[in-house]
Coordinates of N, CA and C in Angstrom, one line a residue:
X1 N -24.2 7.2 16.1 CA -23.1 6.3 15.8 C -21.9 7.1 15.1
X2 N -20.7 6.7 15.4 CA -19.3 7.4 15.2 C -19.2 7.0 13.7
X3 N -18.5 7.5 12.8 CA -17.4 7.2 11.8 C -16.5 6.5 11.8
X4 N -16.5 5.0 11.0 CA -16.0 3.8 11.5 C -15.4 3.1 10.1
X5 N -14.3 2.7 9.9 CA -13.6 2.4 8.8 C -14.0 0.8 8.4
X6 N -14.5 -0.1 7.7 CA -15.1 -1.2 7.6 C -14.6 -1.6 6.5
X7 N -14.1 -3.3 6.3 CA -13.2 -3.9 5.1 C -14.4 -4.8 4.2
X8 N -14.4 -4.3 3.4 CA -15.2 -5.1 2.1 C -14.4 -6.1 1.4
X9 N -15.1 -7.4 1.5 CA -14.4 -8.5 1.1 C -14.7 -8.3 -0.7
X10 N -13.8 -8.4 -1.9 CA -14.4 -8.3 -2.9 C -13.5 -9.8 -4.0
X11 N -14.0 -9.9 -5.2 CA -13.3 -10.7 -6.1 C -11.3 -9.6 -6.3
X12 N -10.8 -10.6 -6.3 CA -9.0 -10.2 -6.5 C -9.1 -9.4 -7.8
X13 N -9.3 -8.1 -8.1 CA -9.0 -7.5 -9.5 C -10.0 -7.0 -9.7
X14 N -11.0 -6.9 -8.7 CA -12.3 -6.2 -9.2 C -12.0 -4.9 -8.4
X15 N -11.2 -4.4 -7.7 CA -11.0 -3.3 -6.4 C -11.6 -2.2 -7.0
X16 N -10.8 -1.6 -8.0 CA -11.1 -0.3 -8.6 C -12.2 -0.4 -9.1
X17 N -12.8 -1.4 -9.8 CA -14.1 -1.4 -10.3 C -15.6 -1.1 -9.3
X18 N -15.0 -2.0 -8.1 CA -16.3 -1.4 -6.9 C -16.0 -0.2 -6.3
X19 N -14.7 0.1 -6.5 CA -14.9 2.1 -5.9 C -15.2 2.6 -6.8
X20 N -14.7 2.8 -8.1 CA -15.5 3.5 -9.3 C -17.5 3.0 -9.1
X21 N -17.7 2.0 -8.8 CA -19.0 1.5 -8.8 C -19.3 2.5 -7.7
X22 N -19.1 2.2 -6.4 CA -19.5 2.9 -5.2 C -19.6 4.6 -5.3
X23 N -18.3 5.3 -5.7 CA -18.5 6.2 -6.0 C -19.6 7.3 -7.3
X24 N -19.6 5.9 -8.3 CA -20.8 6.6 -9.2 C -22.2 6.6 -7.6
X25 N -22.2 5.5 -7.3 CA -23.5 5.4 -6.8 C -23.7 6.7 -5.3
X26 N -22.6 6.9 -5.1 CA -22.3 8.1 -4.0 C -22.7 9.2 -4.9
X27 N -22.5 9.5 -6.2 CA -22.8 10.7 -6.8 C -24.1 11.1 -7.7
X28 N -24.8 9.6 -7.6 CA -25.8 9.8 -8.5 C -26.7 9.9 -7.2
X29 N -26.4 9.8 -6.1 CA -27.2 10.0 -4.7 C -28.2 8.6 -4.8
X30 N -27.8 7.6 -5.1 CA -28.2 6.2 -4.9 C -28.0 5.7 -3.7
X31 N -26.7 5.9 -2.9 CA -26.3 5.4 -1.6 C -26.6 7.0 -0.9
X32 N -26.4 6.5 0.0 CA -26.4 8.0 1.1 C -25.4 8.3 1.6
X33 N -24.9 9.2 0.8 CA -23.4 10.5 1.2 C -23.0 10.4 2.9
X34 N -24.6 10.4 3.5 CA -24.2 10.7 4.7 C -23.5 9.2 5.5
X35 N -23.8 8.3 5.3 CA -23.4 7.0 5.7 C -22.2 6.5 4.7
X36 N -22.4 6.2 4.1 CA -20.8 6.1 3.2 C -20.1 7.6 3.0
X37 N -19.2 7.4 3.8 CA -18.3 9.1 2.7 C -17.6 8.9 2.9
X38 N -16.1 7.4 2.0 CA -14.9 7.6 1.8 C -14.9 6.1 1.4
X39 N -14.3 6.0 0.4 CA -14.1 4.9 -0.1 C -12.3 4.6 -0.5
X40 N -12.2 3.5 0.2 CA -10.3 3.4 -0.2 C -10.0 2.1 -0.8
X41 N -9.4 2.0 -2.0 CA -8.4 0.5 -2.1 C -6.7 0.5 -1.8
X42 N -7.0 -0.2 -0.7 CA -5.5 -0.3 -0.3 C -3.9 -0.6 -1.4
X43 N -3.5 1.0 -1.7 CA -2.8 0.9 -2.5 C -0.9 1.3 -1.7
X44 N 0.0 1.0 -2.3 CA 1.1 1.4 -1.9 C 2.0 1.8 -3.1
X45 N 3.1 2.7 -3.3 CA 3.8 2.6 -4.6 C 5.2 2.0 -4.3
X46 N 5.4 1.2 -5.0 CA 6.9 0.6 -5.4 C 7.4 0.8 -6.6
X47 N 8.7 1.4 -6.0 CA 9.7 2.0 -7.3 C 10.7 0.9 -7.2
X48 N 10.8 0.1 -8.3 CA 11.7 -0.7 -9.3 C 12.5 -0.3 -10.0
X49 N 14.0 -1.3 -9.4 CA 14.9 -0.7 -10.8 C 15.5 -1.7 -11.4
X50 N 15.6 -1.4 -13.3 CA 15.9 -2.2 -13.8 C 16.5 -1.6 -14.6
X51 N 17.8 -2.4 -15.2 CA 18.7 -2.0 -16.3 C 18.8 -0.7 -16.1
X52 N 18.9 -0.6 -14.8 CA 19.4 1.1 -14.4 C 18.6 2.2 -14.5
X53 N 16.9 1.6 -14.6 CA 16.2 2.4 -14.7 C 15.2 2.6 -13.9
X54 N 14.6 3.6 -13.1 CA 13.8 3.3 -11.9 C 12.2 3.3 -12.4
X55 N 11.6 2.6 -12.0 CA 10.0 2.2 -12.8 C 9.1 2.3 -11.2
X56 N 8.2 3.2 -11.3 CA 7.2 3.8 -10.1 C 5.8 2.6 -10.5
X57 N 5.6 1.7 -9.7 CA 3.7 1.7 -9.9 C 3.0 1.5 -8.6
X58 N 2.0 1.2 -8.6 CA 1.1 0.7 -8.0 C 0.7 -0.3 -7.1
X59 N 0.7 -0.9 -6.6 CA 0.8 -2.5 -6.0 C -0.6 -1.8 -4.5
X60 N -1.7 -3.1 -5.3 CA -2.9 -3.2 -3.8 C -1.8 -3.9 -3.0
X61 N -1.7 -3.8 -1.5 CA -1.2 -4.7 -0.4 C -2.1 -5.4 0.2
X62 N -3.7 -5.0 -0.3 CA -4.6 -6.1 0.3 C -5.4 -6.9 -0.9
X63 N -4.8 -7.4 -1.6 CA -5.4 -8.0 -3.0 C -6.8 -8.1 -2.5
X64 N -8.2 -7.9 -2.8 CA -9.5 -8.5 -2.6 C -10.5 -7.9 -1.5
X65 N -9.4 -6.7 -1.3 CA -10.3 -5.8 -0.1 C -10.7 -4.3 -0.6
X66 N -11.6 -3.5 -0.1 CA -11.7 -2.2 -0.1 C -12.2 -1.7 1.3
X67 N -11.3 -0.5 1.6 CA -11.6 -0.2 2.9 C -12.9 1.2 2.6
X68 N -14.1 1.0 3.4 CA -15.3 1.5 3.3 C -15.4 2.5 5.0
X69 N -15.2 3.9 4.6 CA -15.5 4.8 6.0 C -17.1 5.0 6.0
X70 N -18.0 4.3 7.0 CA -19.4 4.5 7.1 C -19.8 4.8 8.6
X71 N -20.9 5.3 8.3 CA -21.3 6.0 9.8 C -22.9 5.4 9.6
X72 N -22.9 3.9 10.3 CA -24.3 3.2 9.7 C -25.3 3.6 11.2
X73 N -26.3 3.9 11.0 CA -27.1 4.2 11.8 C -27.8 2.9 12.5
X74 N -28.4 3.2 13.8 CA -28.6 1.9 14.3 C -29.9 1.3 13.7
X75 N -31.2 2.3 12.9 CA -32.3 1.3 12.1 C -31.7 1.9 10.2
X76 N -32.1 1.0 10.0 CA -31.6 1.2 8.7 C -30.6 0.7 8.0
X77 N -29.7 0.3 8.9 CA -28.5 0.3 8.0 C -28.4 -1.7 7.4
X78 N -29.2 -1.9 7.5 CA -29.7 -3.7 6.2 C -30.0 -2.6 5.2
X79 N -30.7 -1.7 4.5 CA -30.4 -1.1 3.9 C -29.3 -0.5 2.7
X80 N -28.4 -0.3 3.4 CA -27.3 0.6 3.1 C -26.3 -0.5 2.3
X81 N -26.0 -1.8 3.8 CA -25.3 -3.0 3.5 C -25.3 -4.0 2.6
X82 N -27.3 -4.4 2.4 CA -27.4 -4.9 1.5 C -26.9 -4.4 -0.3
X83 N -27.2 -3.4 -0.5 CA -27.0 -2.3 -1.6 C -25.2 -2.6 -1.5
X84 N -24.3 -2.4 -0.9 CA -23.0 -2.7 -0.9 C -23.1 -3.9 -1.7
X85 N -23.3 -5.2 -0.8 CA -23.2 -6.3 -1.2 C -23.9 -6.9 -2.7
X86 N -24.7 -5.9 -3.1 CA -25.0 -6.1 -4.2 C -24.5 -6.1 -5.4
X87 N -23.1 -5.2 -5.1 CA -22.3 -5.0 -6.4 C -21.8 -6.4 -6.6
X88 N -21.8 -6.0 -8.1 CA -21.0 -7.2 -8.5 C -19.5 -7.1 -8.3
X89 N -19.0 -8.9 -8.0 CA -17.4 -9.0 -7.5 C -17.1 -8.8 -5.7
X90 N -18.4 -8.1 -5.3 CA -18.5 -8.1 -4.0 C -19.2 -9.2 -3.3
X91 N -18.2 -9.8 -1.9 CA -18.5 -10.9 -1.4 C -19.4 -11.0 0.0
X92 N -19.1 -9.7 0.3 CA -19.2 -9.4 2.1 C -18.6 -8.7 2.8
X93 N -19.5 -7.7 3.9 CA -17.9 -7.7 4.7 C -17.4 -8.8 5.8
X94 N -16.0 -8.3 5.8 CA -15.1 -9.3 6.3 C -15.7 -9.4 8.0
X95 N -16.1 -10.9 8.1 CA -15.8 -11.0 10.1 C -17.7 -11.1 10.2
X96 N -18.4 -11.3 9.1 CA -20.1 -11.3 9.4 C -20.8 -11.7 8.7
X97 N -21.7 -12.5 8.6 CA -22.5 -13.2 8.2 C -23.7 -12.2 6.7
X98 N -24.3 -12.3 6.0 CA -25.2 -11.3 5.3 C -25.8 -10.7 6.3
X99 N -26.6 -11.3 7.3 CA -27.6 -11.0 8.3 C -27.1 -10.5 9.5
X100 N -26.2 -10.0 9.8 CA -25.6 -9.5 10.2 C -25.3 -8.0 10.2
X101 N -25.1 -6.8 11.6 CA -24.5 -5.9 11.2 C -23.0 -6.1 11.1
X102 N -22.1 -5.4 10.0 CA -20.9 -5.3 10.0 C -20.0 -5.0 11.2
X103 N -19.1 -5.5 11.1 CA -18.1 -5.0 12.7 C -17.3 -3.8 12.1
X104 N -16.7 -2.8 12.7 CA -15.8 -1.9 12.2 C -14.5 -2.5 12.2
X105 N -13.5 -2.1 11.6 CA -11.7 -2.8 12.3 C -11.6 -1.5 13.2
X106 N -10.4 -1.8 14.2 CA -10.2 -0.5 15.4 C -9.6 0.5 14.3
X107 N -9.4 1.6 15.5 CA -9.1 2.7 14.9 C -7.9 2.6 14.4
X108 N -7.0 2.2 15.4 CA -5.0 1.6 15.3 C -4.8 0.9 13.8
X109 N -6.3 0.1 13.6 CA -5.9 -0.9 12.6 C -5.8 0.0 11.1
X110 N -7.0 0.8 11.1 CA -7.2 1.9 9.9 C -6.3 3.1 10.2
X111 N -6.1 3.3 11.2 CA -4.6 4.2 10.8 C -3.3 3.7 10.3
X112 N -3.2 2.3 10.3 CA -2.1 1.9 10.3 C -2.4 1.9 8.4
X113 N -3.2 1.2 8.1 CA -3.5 0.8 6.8 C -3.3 2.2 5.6
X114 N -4.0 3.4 6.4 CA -3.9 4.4 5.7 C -2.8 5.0 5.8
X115 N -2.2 5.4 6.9 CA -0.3 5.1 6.6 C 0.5 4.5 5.8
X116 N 0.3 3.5 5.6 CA 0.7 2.5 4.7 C 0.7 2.9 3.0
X117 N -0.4 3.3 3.0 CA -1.1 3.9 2.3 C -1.1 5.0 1.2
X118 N -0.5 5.7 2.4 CA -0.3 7.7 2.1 C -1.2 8.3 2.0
X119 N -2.7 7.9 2.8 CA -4.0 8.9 2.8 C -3.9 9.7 3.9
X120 N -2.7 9.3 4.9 CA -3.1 10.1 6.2 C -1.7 11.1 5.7
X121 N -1.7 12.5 6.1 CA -0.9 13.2 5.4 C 0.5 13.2 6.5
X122 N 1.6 13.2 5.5 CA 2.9 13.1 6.2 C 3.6 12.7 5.2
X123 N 4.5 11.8 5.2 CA 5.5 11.8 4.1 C 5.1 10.5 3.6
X124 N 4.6 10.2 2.4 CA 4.1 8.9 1.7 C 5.2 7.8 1.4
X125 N 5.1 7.0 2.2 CA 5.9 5.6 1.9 C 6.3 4.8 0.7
X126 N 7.0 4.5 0.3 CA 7.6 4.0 -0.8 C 8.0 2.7 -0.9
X127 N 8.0 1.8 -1.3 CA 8.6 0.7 -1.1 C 9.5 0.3 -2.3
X128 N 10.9 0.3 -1.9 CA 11.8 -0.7 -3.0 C 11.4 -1.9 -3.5
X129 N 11.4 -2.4 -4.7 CA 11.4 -3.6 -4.7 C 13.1 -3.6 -5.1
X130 N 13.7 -4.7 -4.3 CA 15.2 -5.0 -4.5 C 15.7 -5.9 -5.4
X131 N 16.3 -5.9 -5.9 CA 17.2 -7.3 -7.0 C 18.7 -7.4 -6.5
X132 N 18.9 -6.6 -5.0 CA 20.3 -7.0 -4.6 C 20.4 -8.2 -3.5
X133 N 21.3 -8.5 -3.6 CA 21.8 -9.7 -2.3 C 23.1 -9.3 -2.3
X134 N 23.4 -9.8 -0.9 CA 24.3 -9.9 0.1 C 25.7 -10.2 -1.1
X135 N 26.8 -9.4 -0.7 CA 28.0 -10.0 -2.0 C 28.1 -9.9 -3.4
X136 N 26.9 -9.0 -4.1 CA 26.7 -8.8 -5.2 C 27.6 -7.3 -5.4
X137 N 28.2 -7.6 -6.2 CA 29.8 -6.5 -6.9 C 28.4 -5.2 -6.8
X138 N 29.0 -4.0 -7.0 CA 27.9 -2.7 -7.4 C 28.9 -1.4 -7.2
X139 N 28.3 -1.0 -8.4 CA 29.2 0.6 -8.4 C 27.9 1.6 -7.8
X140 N 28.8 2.4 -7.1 CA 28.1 3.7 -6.2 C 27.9 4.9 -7.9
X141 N 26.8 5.1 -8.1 CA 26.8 6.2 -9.0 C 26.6 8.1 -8.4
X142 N 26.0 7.8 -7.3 CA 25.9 9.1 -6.6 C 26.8 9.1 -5.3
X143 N 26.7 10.4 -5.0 CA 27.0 10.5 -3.6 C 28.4 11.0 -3.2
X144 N 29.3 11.1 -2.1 CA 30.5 11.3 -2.0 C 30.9 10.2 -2.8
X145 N 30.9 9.0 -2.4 CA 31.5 7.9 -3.4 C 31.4 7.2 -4.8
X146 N 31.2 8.0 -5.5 CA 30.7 8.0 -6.3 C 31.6 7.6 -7.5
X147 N 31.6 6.2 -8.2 CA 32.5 5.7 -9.1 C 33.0 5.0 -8.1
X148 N 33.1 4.7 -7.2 CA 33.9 3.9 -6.1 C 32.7 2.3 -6.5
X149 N 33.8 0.9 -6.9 CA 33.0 -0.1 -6.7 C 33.1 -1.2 -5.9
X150 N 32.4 -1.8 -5.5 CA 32.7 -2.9 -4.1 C 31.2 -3.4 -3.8
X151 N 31.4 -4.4 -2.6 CA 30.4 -5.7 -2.7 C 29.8 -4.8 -1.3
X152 N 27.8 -5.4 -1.4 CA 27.3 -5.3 -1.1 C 27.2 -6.9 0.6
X153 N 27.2 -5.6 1.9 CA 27.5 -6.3 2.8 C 26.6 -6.5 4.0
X154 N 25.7 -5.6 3.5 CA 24.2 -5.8 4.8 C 23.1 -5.2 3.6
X155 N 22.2 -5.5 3.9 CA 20.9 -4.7 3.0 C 19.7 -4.4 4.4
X156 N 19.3 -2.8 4.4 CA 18.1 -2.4 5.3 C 17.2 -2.0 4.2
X157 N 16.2 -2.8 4.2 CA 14.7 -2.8 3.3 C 14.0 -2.0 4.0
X158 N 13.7 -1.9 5.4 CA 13.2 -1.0 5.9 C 13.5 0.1 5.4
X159 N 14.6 0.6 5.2 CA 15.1 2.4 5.6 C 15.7 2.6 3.7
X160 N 15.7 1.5 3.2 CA 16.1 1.2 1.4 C 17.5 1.8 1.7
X161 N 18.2 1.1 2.6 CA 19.7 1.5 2.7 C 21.0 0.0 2.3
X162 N 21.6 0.1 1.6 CA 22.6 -0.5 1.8 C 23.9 -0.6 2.4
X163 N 24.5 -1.3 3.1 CA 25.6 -1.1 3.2 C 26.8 -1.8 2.5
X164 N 27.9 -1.4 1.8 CA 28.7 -1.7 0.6 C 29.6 -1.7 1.2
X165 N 30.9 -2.4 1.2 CA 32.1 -2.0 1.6 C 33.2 -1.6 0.3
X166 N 34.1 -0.7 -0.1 CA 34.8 -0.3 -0.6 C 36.1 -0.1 -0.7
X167 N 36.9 0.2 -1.5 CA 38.5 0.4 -1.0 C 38.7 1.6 -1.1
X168 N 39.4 2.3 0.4 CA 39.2 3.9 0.3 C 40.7 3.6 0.7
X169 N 41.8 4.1 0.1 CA 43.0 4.1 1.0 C 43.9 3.1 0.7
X170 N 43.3 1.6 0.2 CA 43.9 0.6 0.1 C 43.4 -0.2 1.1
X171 N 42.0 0.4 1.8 CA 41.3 -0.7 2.9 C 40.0 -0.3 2.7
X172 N 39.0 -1.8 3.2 CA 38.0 -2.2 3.1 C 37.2 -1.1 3.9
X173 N 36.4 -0.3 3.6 CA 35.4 0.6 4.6 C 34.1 0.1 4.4
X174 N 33.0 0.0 5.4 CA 31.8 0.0 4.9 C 31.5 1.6 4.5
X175 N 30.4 1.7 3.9 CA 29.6 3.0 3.4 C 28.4 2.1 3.4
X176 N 27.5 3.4 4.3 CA 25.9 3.0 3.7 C 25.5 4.3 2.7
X177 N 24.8 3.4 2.1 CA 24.2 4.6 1.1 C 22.6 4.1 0.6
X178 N 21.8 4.9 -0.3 CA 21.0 4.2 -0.6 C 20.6 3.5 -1.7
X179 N 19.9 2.7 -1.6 CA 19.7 2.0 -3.0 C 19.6 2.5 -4.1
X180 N 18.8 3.8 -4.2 CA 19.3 4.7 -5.8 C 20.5 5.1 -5.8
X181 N 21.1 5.1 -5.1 CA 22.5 5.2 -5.3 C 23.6 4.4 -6.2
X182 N 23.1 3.3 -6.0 CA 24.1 2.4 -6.7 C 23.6 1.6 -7.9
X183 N 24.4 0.9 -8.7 CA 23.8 -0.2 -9.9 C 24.8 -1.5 -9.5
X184 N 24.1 -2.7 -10.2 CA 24.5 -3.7 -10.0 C 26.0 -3.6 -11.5
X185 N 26.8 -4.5 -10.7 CA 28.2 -4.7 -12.1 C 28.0 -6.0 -12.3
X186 N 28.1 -5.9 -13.7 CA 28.1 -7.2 -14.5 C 29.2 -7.5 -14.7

């Protein structure tokens, strides 16, 4: 059997506590290294800004899940599962019965998660959280424009880009720029 990424249904706020659990038990050689080896809680970082100050944390995007890489063998593995499901805060995995073998998610689906993520290596994703809208006054603090102030006229959450329009000349220009770029005017 292949290496297969499997989602553990757990209690909302117990996440870290069953990977810290799972991993003590990976290390005290309680579970078998060879069938569990990788344990993830789906994490992402959002950088917040407030009163002009940018604030980094944490945010699970799957409240109540841990994603489990196992390579369960075809006898044995009620074994392995049961022992999972034993932890406390833990419910099941997702999509199967106790009596049941677990299903994997595809491969697309755990790549996408771990992208998401920033386990698979490349450039780790970030997510703004925004406090702008459409029409809200904002001075540009960086950039060519910088000290230049004017209303906010598209917002891309995707790309954390704004577009602002300004007076360059004695006329309205857009400028995109990005969200650390600017502050809201009171």
């Amino acid at each position: 059997m292949a290496k297969s990424w499997y989602i553990l249904h757990t209690y909302v706020g117990y996440e870290s506590k069953i990977k810290r659990t799972l991993d003590t038990l990976l290390a005290e050689k309680k579970l078998d290294s060879s069938i569990v080896t990788d344990v993830k809680v789906p994490e992402e970082e959002v950088v917040e800004i407030k009163d002009g100050k940018k604030r980094s944390r944490k945010n699970k995007f799957l409240p109540g899940y841990v994603m489990l890489e196992m390579d369960l063998p075809d006898l044995g593995w009620k074994d392995t599962c049961s022992q999972v499901r034993r932890i406390q805060g833990v419910t099941g995995f997702v999509g199967t019965n106790p009596s049941e073998r677990p299903r994997p998610i595809s491969n697309d689906e755990a790549k996408n998660l771990l992208l998401r993520c920033g386990q698979i290596k490349g450039e780790k994703p970030v997510r703004m959280k925004m406090s702008y809208n459409v029409g809200d006054a904002v001075k540009v603090t960086e950039g060519p424009f910088a000290t230049f102030n004017g209303k906010i006229e598209k917002i891309d959450a995707e790309k954390n880009k704004l577009t602002v329009v300004v007076q360059i000349f004695g006329r309205d220009t857009p400028v995109e720029v990005d969200v650390m770029q600017v502050e809201k005017v009171i």
